[in-house]
Each structure stands twice: as C-alpha cells, then as structure tokens.
Amino acid sequence: MNTHATESATAGSTLVAAPTIRYYAPGGVLFEIEGRIGDSVMETGVKNGVPGIVAECGGACSCATCHVYVDEASLELVGAPDDLEDDMLEGTASERLPNSRLSCQLRIQADFNGFTVHVAPEQI
Amino acid sequence: MTDQRRPSPGTLIVGASQSGVQVAVTMRELGYSDPITIVGAENQLPYQLPPLSKAFLSGTADEESLELRTAAFYADKGIRLVLGEQVGEIRFDGTAGEAVTDAGRVLSFDLLALTVGAAARRLALPGVELSGVGYLRNMADARRLQADLATAESVAVIGGGFIGLEAAAAARSFGKNVTVLETADRLIARAVAPEVSEFYRAAHERRGTTVRLGMSVTGLVGSNGRVTGVALEDGEVVAAEVVLIGIGVVPRLEIAEQLGLECQGGIVVDEFARTSLPGVVAAGDCAVMPNPLTGEGRVRLESMQNAVDQAKVAAATLVGQPAKYHAVPWFWSDQGNLKLQIAGLSTGYDQIVLRGDQQAEKFSVLYYRAGHLLAIDSVNGVPDYMTVRRALAQGGQIPAGLAADSSVPLKSIVVSAAPAAGVLA
C-alpha cells in the first residue's frame, strides 16, 4: 500500500526536524512535545506546561529545580553532567540517582526523537 | 445555581512580565475558571528578563528560547494576551473595574493584578540622546545593544551594578575594550559586602576590563549624532562607540497612583501580596513588601525568584486561598565564568565570614547579625550556596566560628532548627 511505503520512508529518515521529547510528569502522566533543536529539555517542558518542572532560575543552572531522571534508553544521548551541574545536583529536593540530570542542561539535538525523562517528584 | 450567577468579567493582569504570566498560570492551577487577560506593552510573547544581559547578549540564547510559554499554552489555558498595548485610564471600586488601553480597547474586570515591573533609571546628562547610548531593560534594548556591539571596538558602561557588570563581561568576551565607570567607591555596593565588591573589581580587571571607581560622569560626547566618548568630571574623555547606562531601575507606579494605592518606593503590599485596595494585588519588581525572612521593614526585590514566588502568593490571594509569602530570597549573576549565587538578605549584617579562596575565584561570604545567619554570597561555590539556602528555608543555623574552615563542608556543620516543644531530638 502506498501509505505503508510513505510511513517506511519517514521512519527510515535519519533527520527529524522536530524531535519529540517525552516527559513523564510526577504521577505518571505522559506529555509528548515537539522540541526545537538547541532548546533545552527544561525550556521545552516549561513553555508547554509540563507539570512539576519548576525551573526557578530559568535555565542558568542556579537552582536545581528542573531535576529529571533520564530514561535508561535515552541516557547515552546526553553523557555525564559537568562539574557545576554535578554540584547543583547534590542539592536536589528529590533523591539524586545515577540518571539524575538538570533538564536545563540537556540541549535537544537532531537525534533526540523519543528522548524520555521522568520529572522528579519534589523540586523545592 | 452557577448558571444564575452574573458572569464575572474576570481578572485583569497589567504587565506581561514573569510575574504577570505566573499570576495567570497559578490562578488556573488553583482552579480559577473566569476569564484572565494579560496586557503587555511589548508586541511579543512574554519572555524572561535575566538572560538579556547574560546568555542572550553573549549569543547563547535566542529570542524564542526566552519565551515563558508558547502561544498554544496560553490558548489552551484560556489566558488571553493583549500585546502591544498599554493601559492608560483605569478605575476600580473594589468590585467592578474598567481599563482602557492606548489603542482604545476597553477591558472589564473584577480582580486586578499589577505586575508592571520597573523601568531603567534615566541618566539626565547632556548627550544621552546620541545614538550608541542606551539602557538594557527589555528585548528591544538588548537587540539594539547587540547590534551596536557588533561594530564597536570600545564600550563604556556607566554603573557598576549587576546589569552593567554582566554586560561588561559579555562585551569583554567579544574582545572589546571595556571601561566600567562607577560613582561609588566600590562595585555592586547595594547588594554585597565590600570584600565581594573588591573581588569583582579585581576579577574584571584580570579579564582586561578597566574599572574606574569614584568617577562621576558629566556627559556624553559625540560626532554626527553618534557617541564617541564619556566625559568625566576631571575633564578626561573615555573613548566609547557604545555606552550602556545601568544605574538601576524605578518601579512603575502610574497605574497604582491612578487607583490611589499606597506607594512608598514601590506599590506597598503585605505578605499576601495585597495592596491597600481590596481585590488588587501587586507582585514583582514594582512591589515593596515586608522582609520575608525577618518581617522587619520593607524590601523591594528585583529578582526572578521574587517575581515568581510573589506572583504565586498574589494568585492564591485572588482566588481566595491566601498563603503567606515565606520564600527565601535568592539571586544569581553570571559574569563570564564567575557564577555569583546569593541566598537570603544581608541587610543589617554585623559580621561576615569568608571561606574558600578568592585567588582561585571560588569562595563564599556568609553574613551574620547577632550570630544569626542572614545570607550568603557564593562565587563558583555551589555546595555552600545550596547548603545555606536550604538552612535558611528550614530555620537552620551555621555557627560563624566553624564556617571559616573551608576544609569542613558547610553541610556537616548545619544546626537544625530547634525541635518543637515536647519533642526530644
């Protein structure tokens, strides 16, 4: 079928213009939002009203209130936090885990389609 | 019964600011279902202010990334934006009100939030009208400054406060010749201790910026309508093709005064963000409130934290679920690779404790009054900052006598708040 061929072509494409980011809000509700390459995972979530991301400092890595747990499958896309973020993560309200990140420090890249985070239950 | 009720005209929020958007968002979160309208003078979606002198000026953030919410978000939440218009006349009798914008639009309301912010304090000196001279308060200012910087070699900043120093650091990072001119004998004098001021003077000088303290400006000089320099009281002229004036802000009070609200260096509000007129709240840079930590005296806080937290308090008041403002004030300033983080309010301190290494550009200053911890300024010292912020929020203390030993993490010497009566620790 024609439609099937079209879907395959899309799925086989390596470049996704607007990667979809997946957020599980505290409580488990899933938000799927088209991100803009270069924006942070925090900005994209806040602007679109994902609950639970407080982001008091607006993305300056100064408050530790945009804490997320990055899904195992997505972890390899982002690597480890730098020293500043590492220090900030020591002050998160919810427990810090090996997959903890501040979402303001996660920049959306072209290959982020399906990038999945779980918003930490407590931010302040 | 609800269908018998006369429909409410809803809430009018004057000022499409960080506070204005937060009032609207929080009211919806708290279940408010009547109309909400935000009026803003600028013809663009509401955006964050702090990055304008930092990431935006440095080119690491663009306009779209600074927007507070998407257009779809406002539509989805039933928050109507009236942009590119300013409220002129306004009246309110405590139950019904009406505002008219400069475009002649009439907006009715029964609840009102003033989130009008503050305007850059103007410098009244000859030559301020020359092109290349400007302020940095909104996106238009930032765009103009960015464009001016692209072609300039020399930049002068009048005023050694946060905005001026942040912009100076950004300009210096582009390789410009930068001179900061400050009338006072130290930088950021209103906000930090002399030791921190001196650190910043030396740090900016190390990076190649010239800092001149105790220096009064007498005017700006130019040719063909463009600025060429800043004239000083001793007759010297500092060459500059771009001049940024950053000498503080003045709260916008016109609308509050029209309504007859009590104003004293800002719109006076209580700990519930209530103004002197029932049904009217104010939040953010335009409001003066009781000190949220001590309750003594009034403070006007120019910070994103206050803009957001006070707006939440204001929203709760408007929907009839009042909750006292209790947030610990905090603030940050990124100047190049120097991250200053401040928690608490140091006003009235009688002792400071230094920890860390100023030479290594990694240190903290803790402020005390009568032995009680008031605040911290931390430069590239996130763990200290986070510890103090948390201690202040929880009523904890950090003994001054122990804090100076940098080999001991502050975290390990926090004394928790006294347990409630009858509870043994």
XYZ file of C-alpha atoms in Angstrom:
549
model
C 0.000 0.000 0.000
C 1.024 3.497 -0.725
C 0.558 4.754 2.806
C 2.710 1.956 4.138
C 5.524 2.914 1.788
C 5.273 6.520 2.931
C 5.465 5.539 6.591
C 8.521 3.410 5.936
C 10.230 6.256 4.173
C 9.558 8.557 7.111
C 10.702 6.019 9.665
C 13.876 5.391 7.697
C 14.766 9.067 7.623
C 17.741 9.855 9.866
C 16.996 13.551 10.309
C 13.963 14.543 12.341
C 13.298 18.279 12.040
C 11.393 18.498 15.310
C 12.290 15.686 17.692
C 9.531 14.613 20.053
C 10.531 14.745 23.720
C 8.628 12.545 26.170
C 8.033 13.740 29.726
C 6.500 11.651 32.459
C 5.118 14.161 34.971
C 5.069 13.273 38.676
C 2.150 10.874 38.950
C 2.982 9.279 35.624
C 1.036 11.304 33.032
C 2.927 11.343 29.728
C 3.468 14.562 27.757
C 4.871 14.255 24.253
C 6.134 17.584 22.949
C 7.836 18.605 19.741
C 11.138 20.143 20.707
C 13.223 22.706 18.882
C 16.825 21.725 18.238
C 19.068 23.760 20.527
C 16.400 24.465 23.151
C 16.789 22.770 26.487
C 14.593 19.938 27.697
C 13.628 22.247 30.596
C 12.551 25.165 28.365
C 10.527 22.903 26.140
C 8.743 21.360 29.109
C 8.022 24.639 30.913
C 6.836 26.503 27.832
C 4.355 23.752 27.096
C 3.122 23.389 30.650
C 4.602 20.059 31.741
C 3.741 19.944 35.465
C 6.472 19.537 38.067
C 9.338 21.324 36.318
C 9.771 24.424 38.471
C 12.927 25.833 36.843
C 13.151 28.787 39.212
C 16.276 30.226 37.602
C 15.016 29.880 34.049
C 17.909 27.749 32.891
C 21.038 29.270 34.401
C 21.971 26.129 36.340
C 21.458 28.088 39.546
C 18.543 26.481 41.366
C 18.320 22.691 40.873
C 14.530 22.796 40.447
C 14.291 21.226 36.980
C 15.551 17.842 38.160
C 14.674 14.895 35.921
C 15.566 11.234 35.747
C 16.643 10.374 32.220
C 15.209 7.148 30.866
C 17.808 4.384 30.577
C 17.425 4.164 26.798
C 17.989 7.913 26.425
C 20.964 8.204 28.780
C 23.603 7.508 26.160
C 22.449 10.606 24.237
C 23.458 13.017 26.992
C 26.591 11.804 28.748
C 27.546 12.940 32.242
C 26.893 16.315 33.910
C 29.724 18.853 34.092
C 31.195 19.919 37.455
C 28.782 22.790 38.028
C 25.711 20.707 37.317
C 27.194 17.888 39.372
C 27.469 20.246 42.364
C 23.936 21.546 41.822
C 22.563 18.009 41.663
C 23.847 17.477 45.208
C 21.181 19.955 46.302
C 18.107 18.486 44.645
C 14.983 18.031 46.736
C 14.312 14.519 45.414
C 16.916 11.808 45.751
C 19.806 12.037 43.334
C 20.181 8.889 41.268
C 22.786 7.878 38.672
C 20.406 9.054 35.905
C 19.632 12.416 37.566
C 20.136 15.494 35.408
C 19.079 19.125 35.451
C 16.902 19.432 32.383
C 18.123 22.983 31.716
C 21.483 21.473 30.826
C 20.086 18.998 28.293
C 20.120 20.559 24.820
C 17.843 18.985 22.246
C 19.753 17.530 19.322
C 18.531 16.224 15.989
C 18.741 12.621 17.222
C 16.612 13.251 20.349
C 13.367 11.922 18.868
C 11.792 9.870 21.661
C 14.136 11.233 24.353
C 12.387 10.376 27.596
C 12.603 11.888 31.078
C 10.755 11.376 34.333
C 10.222 14.639 36.234
C 11.439 14.339 39.831
C 8.530 14.320 42.292
C 9.903 17.100 44.555
C 11.800 20.125 43.264
C 11.969 22.545 46.196
C -27.096 27.817 40.833
C -23.987 28.760 38.912
C -25.961 29.454 35.753
C -27.923 32.108 37.677
C -24.732 33.947 38.538
C -23.920 37.053 36.593
C -20.854 36.141 34.510
C -17.675 37.542 36.004
C -15.588 39.746 33.722
C -12.611 38.035 35.323
C -9.080 39.050 36.184
C -7.021 41.720 34.524
C -3.262 41.395 34.813
C -1.396 44.558 33.852
C 2.122 43.731 32.734
C 3.049 40.737 30.547
C 6.018 40.038 32.780
C 7.416 36.999 34.548
C 5.082 37.876 37.450
C 2.115 38.545 35.201
C 2.348 35.185 33.478
C 2.914 33.427 36.807
C -0.203 35.006 38.349
C -2.273 33.713 35.429
C -0.745 30.230 35.418
C -1.092 29.791 39.177
C -4.711 31.019 39.183
C -5.549 28.349 36.610
C -3.662 25.722 38.640
C -5.730 26.720 41.664
C -8.954 26.167 39.736
C -9.941 29.708 38.764
C -12.165 29.434 35.701
C -13.263 33.012 34.947
C -11.591 34.968 32.133
C -7.974 36.050 32.547
C -6.482 38.808 30.417
C -2.845 39.889 30.428
C -1.984 43.273 28.903
C 1.589 43.952 27.834
C 3.178 46.922 26.106
C 5.594 44.892 24.002
C 4.346 43.266 20.840
C 5.735 39.797 21.528
C 5.087 36.805 23.732
C 6.179 37.340 27.367
C 9.815 36.423 27.925
C 12.458 36.105 30.633
C 14.446 39.196 31.557
C 17.556 37.838 33.352
C 19.197 36.258 30.270
C 19.092 39.551 28.335
C 22.303 40.752 29.978
C 23.813 37.247 30.067
C 23.108 34.384 27.650
C 21.175 36.494 25.121
C 23.825 39.204 24.931
C 26.546 36.557 24.687
C 24.682 34.910 21.822
C 23.990 31.577 23.519
C 20.211 32.106 23.761
C 17.830 33.412 21.100
C 14.511 35.226 21.461
C 12.325 32.185 21.056
C 14.208 30.287 23.747
C 13.452 33.081 26.248
C 9.676 32.931 25.819
C 7.973 31.971 29.065
C 5.217 29.883 27.454
C 4.114 29.013 23.915
C 1.154 30.751 22.257
C -0.632 27.394 22.297
C -0.198 27.141 26.064
C -1.998 30.441 26.699
C -4.785 29.480 24.300
C -5.142 26.082 25.941
C -5.383 27.618 29.435
C -7.807 30.335 28.385
C -5.327 33.096 29.136
C -5.936 35.981 26.751
C -2.941 38.082 25.785
C -3.396 41.685 24.707
C 0.058 42.601 23.422
C 1.461 45.836 22.053
C -0.987 47.893 24.096
C -0.641 49.799 27.346
C -3.251 50.526 29.948
C -3.952 54.235 30.125
C -7.001 55.034 32.210
C -8.110 52.601 34.856
C -10.717 52.625 37.603
C -11.878 50.111 40.185
C -14.381 50.434 43.019
C -13.388 47.193 44.728
C -15.968 45.067 42.923
C -16.056 46.231 39.313
C -13.392 47.896 37.238
C -12.539 49.015 33.767
C -9.271 49.767 31.997
C -8.802 51.447 28.636
C -5.691 50.760 26.580
C -3.894 53.275 24.406
C -5.498 51.539 21.423
C -8.929 52.317 22.853
C -9.685 48.760 23.924
C -11.932 48.549 26.984
C -11.189 45.750 29.456
C -13.567 44.970 32.305
C -12.508 43.103 35.424
C -13.441 42.323 38.993
C -9.972 41.276 40.139
C -6.764 43.107 39.290
C -3.069 42.201 39.441
C -0.389 44.811 38.868
C 2.797 43.206 37.579
C 4.113 46.298 35.861
C 7.764 45.944 36.817
C 10.286 48.725 36.778
C 11.853 50.980 34.174
C 15.534 51.747 33.734
C 16.537 54.786 35.761
C 17.354 57.512 33.251
C 20.573 59.463 33.278
C 19.924 63.202 32.989
C 23.121 64.374 31.330
C 23.990 66.078 28.068
C 24.454 63.667 25.179
C 22.267 60.791 26.377
C 20.243 61.074 23.160
C 23.266 60.243 20.957
C 22.949 57.008 19.051
C 25.018 54.218 20.530
C 23.860 55.212 24.025
C 21.250 53.026 25.630
C 19.827 51.091 28.527
C 19.268 47.365 28.980
C 15.853 46.603 30.333
C 13.876 44.842 27.612
C 14.304 42.799 24.461
C 14.386 45.857 22.197
C 17.222 47.315 24.302
C 19.104 44.020 24.157
C 18.700 43.734 20.394
C 19.972 47.276 19.891
C 22.926 46.745 22.202
C 23.797 43.507 20.454
C 23.756 45.242 17.070
C 25.821 48.177 18.369
C 28.389 45.830 19.906
C 28.896 44.044 16.602
C 30.706 47.008 15.083
C 32.191 48.760 18.126
C 35.698 48.465 19.486
C 35.272 50.407 22.695
C 32.451 50.118 25.161
C 31.748 52.165 28.267
C 29.383 51.024 30.960
C 28.029 53.684 33.278
C 27.120 51.997 36.544
C 28.849 49.109 38.307
C 25.785 47.107 39.295
C 24.752 43.649 38.162
C 23.371 44.589 34.739
C 26.388 46.748 33.923
C 28.898 44.134 35.018
C 27.133 41.296 33.232
C 27.021 43.295 30.012
C 30.650 44.357 30.504
C 31.685 40.709 30.842
C 29.775 39.796 27.670
C 31.348 42.685 25.731
C 34.798 41.784 27.010
C 34.276 38.178 25.900
C 33.895 39.565 22.368
C 37.285 41.241 22.715
C 36.008 44.821 23.116
C 37.846 47.466 25.103
C 35.551 47.821 28.079
C 35.524 50.520 30.761
C 33.168 50.423 33.725
C 32.518 53.797 35.361
C 31.059 53.783 38.851
C 30.311 56.808 41.011
C 30.527 54.919 44.303
C 33.836 53.737 45.709
C 33.009 50.093 45.045
C 31.026 47.826 42.695
C 27.553 46.356 43.398
C 27.602 48.377 46.595
C 23.924 47.975 47.425
C 23.940 44.189 47.261
C 27.208 42.773 48.576
C 29.895 43.292 51.238
C 32.994 45.377 50.394
C 35.076 42.185 50.205
C 32.880 40.857 47.379
C 32.925 44.240 45.616
C 36.712 44.238 45.696
C 36.841 40.682 44.373
C 34.706 41.674 41.389
C 36.794 44.775 40.685
C 39.964 42.700 40.596
C 38.364 39.834 38.655
C 37.070 42.127 35.909
C 40.453 43.859 35.723
C 42.198 40.486 35.418
C 39.990 39.820 32.408
C 41.045 43.054 30.790
C 38.156 45.351 31.703
C 39.069 48.776 33.106
C 37.140 49.585 36.271
C 37.081 53.180 37.477
C 35.542 53.818 40.865
C 34.538 57.103 42.474
C 34.207 58.538 38.995
C 31.428 60.964 38.136
C 30.295 61.275 34.553
C 29.467 64.791 33.340
C 28.130 63.988 29.911
C 28.458 62.094 26.652
C 30.258 63.442 23.653
C 29.784 62.517 20.030
C 30.013 63.475 16.421
C 27.415 63.278 13.647
C 24.831 62.164 16.182
C 26.831 59.131 17.342
C 28.520 58.793 20.687
C 32.314 58.829 20.721
C 33.072 59.066 24.407
C 32.107 59.651 28.013
C 33.242 62.876 29.673
C 34.410 62.626 33.267
C 34.432 65.271 35.988
C 38.215 65.712 35.740
C 37.898 66.610 32.061
C 39.068 63.291 30.692
C 37.055 61.657 27.921
C 36.845 57.861 27.832
C 36.514 56.762 24.207
C 33.432 54.657 23.516
C 31.334 53.884 20.459
C 28.781 52.118 22.620
C 27.648 53.342 26.026
C 25.421 51.275 28.270
C 23.755 53.090 31.143
C 22.968 50.733 34.011
C 22.195 52.843 37.048
C 19.288 50.947 38.491
C 15.557 50.840 37.981
C 12.499 52.757 39.094
C 9.272 50.888 39.842
C 6.382 51.823 37.567
C 3.730 53.416 39.747
C 1.483 55.347 37.339
C -1.391 52.855 37.402
C -1.157 52.268 41.145
C -1.248 56.023 41.721
C -4.274 56.375 39.437
C -6.047 53.836 41.601
C -4.961 55.625 44.769
C -2.909 52.675 46.075
C -0.397 53.286 48.843
C 3.067 53.624 47.283
C 6.414 54.079 49.056
C 9.271 53.390 46.689
C 7.030 50.772 45.107
C 3.460 49.539 45.415
C 3.053 48.668 49.080
C 1.826 45.102 49.619
C 1.506 42.848 52.643
C 2.788 39.274 52.986
C -0.245 38.136 50.930
C 0.678 40.496 48.035
C -2.432 42.584 48.840
C -2.305 46.285 48.052
C -4.203 48.898 50.041
C -7.290 48.294 47.838
C -9.225 45.018 48.222
C -9.285 42.986 45.028
C -5.979 44.409 43.835
C -2.659 42.584 44.231
C 0.824 43.512 43.065
C 3.913 41.383 42.537
C 7.476 41.521 41.269
C 9.827 44.445 40.788
C 7.041 47.013 41.266
C 6.072 45.892 44.779
C 7.532 46.612 48.222
C 6.749 44.056 50.898
C 7.630 43.154 54.468
C 11.059 41.463 54.680
C 10.094 37.819 54.054
C 12.769 36.468 56.414
C 12.556 38.812 59.398
C 9.236 40.594 58.904
C 11.094 43.805 59.853
C 10.979 46.710 57.462
C 10.035 46.613 53.813
C 12.032 45.418 50.843
C 11.625 45.654 47.092
C 13.347 42.714 45.436
C 14.446 42.854 41.820
C 14.801 39.185 41.110
C 13.269 36.407 39.118
C 12.750 34.399 42.304
C 10.673 37.156 43.841
C 8.790 37.768 40.608
C 7.711 34.138 40.555
C 7.151 33.465 44.254
C 5.307 36.706 44.942
C 3.124 36.119 41.877
C 2.137 32.717 43.268
C 1.180 34.384 46.557
C -0.789 37.047 44.663
C -2.655 34.413 42.640
C -3.558 32.480 45.779
C -4.932 35.674 47.335
C -7.040 36.445 44.255
C -8.671 33.016 44.228
C -9.436 33.223 47.937
C -6.849 30.746 49.210
C -4.377 33.170 50.818
C -0.953 31.821 51.762
C 1.826 33.919 53.303
C 4.974 34.711 51.385
C 7.724 32.689 53.031
C 10.270 32.038 50.264
C 13.971 32.552 50.927
C 15.087 35.286 48.519
C 17.777 34.205 46.123
C 19.555 35.681 43.164
C 22.274 34.916 40.714
C 24.587 36.842 38.413
C 26.687 35.216 35.706
C 29.628 37.370 34.699
C 31.813 35.457 32.302
C 32.815 32.290 34.115
C 32.058 33.793 37.536
C 28.815 32.466 38.920
C 27.594 34.520 41.839
C 24.756 32.991 43.812
C 23.104 34.822 46.681
C 20.636 33.363 49.172
C 18.935 35.322 51.935
C 19.067 39.079 52.574
C 22.255 40.502 54.069
C 20.702 43.834 55.083
C 21.745 44.775 58.608
C 24.622 42.325 58.982
C 27.242 42.920 61.686
C 29.681 40.116 60.871
C 30.901 38.286 57.809
C 32.774 35.014 57.488
C 34.895 34.284 54.429
C 35.502 30.748 53.263
C 37.300 29.379 50.263
C 39.891 31.007 48.064
C 39.341 34.385 46.422
C 42.512 33.978 44.341
C 41.135 30.750 42.917
C 37.821 32.552 42.242
C 35.980 30.054 44.378
C 34.752 31.403 47.716
C 31.771 32.329 49.842
C 30.866 35.114 52.230
C 28.397 34.322 54.986
C 26.536 37.209 56.601
C 25.506 37.221 60.266
C 23.617 39.502 62.600
C 23.987 38.915 66.329
C 25.333 35.463 65.500
C 22.382 34.527 63.313
C 22.950 33.557 59.709
C 21.286 36.006 57.322
C 22.639 35.310 53.860
C 25.405 34.012 51.651
C 27.182 35.316 48.556
C 28.924 32.477 46.811
C 31.242 32.728 43.815
C 31.622 29.413 41.998
C 30.730 27.751 45.286
C 27.529 25.854 44.597
C 27.667 23.455 47.584
C 27.982 26.353 50.074
C 25.162 28.227 48.393
C 22.819 25.260 48.288
C 23.542 24.439 51.938
C 22.809 27.961 53.157
C 19.710 28.291 51.010
C 18.333 25.120 52.471
C 19.328 26.052 56.040
C 17.574 29.416 55.752
C 14.439 27.760 54.386
C 14.341 25.287 57.256
C 15.310 27.700 60.023
C 18.716 26.057 60.461
C 21.869 27.841 61.601
C 25.557 27.596 60.724
C 27.852 28.655 63.589
C 30.044 31.550 62.428
C 33.015 30.212 64.374
C 33.064 26.992 62.382
C 32.145 28.294 58.936
C 35.555 29.796 58.089
C 37.266 26.403 57.909
C 36.977 25.604 54.212
C 38.151 22.039 54.721
C 34.909 21.326 56.554
C 31.839 21.119 54.274
C 29.194 23.590 55.436
C 26.660 20.794 55.147
C 28.310 18.997 58.064
C 28.003 21.926 60.495
C 24.377 22.957 59.947
C 22.480 23.088 63.204
C 18.866 22.147 62.593
C 16.028 24.309 63.818
C 15.101 23.725 67.443
C 12.656 20.821 67.725
C 9.090 21.692 68.626
C 8.284 21.818 72.346
C 7.860 18.383 73.832
C 9.800 16.651 71.089
C 13.202 15.321 72.088
C 15.802 15.176 69.368
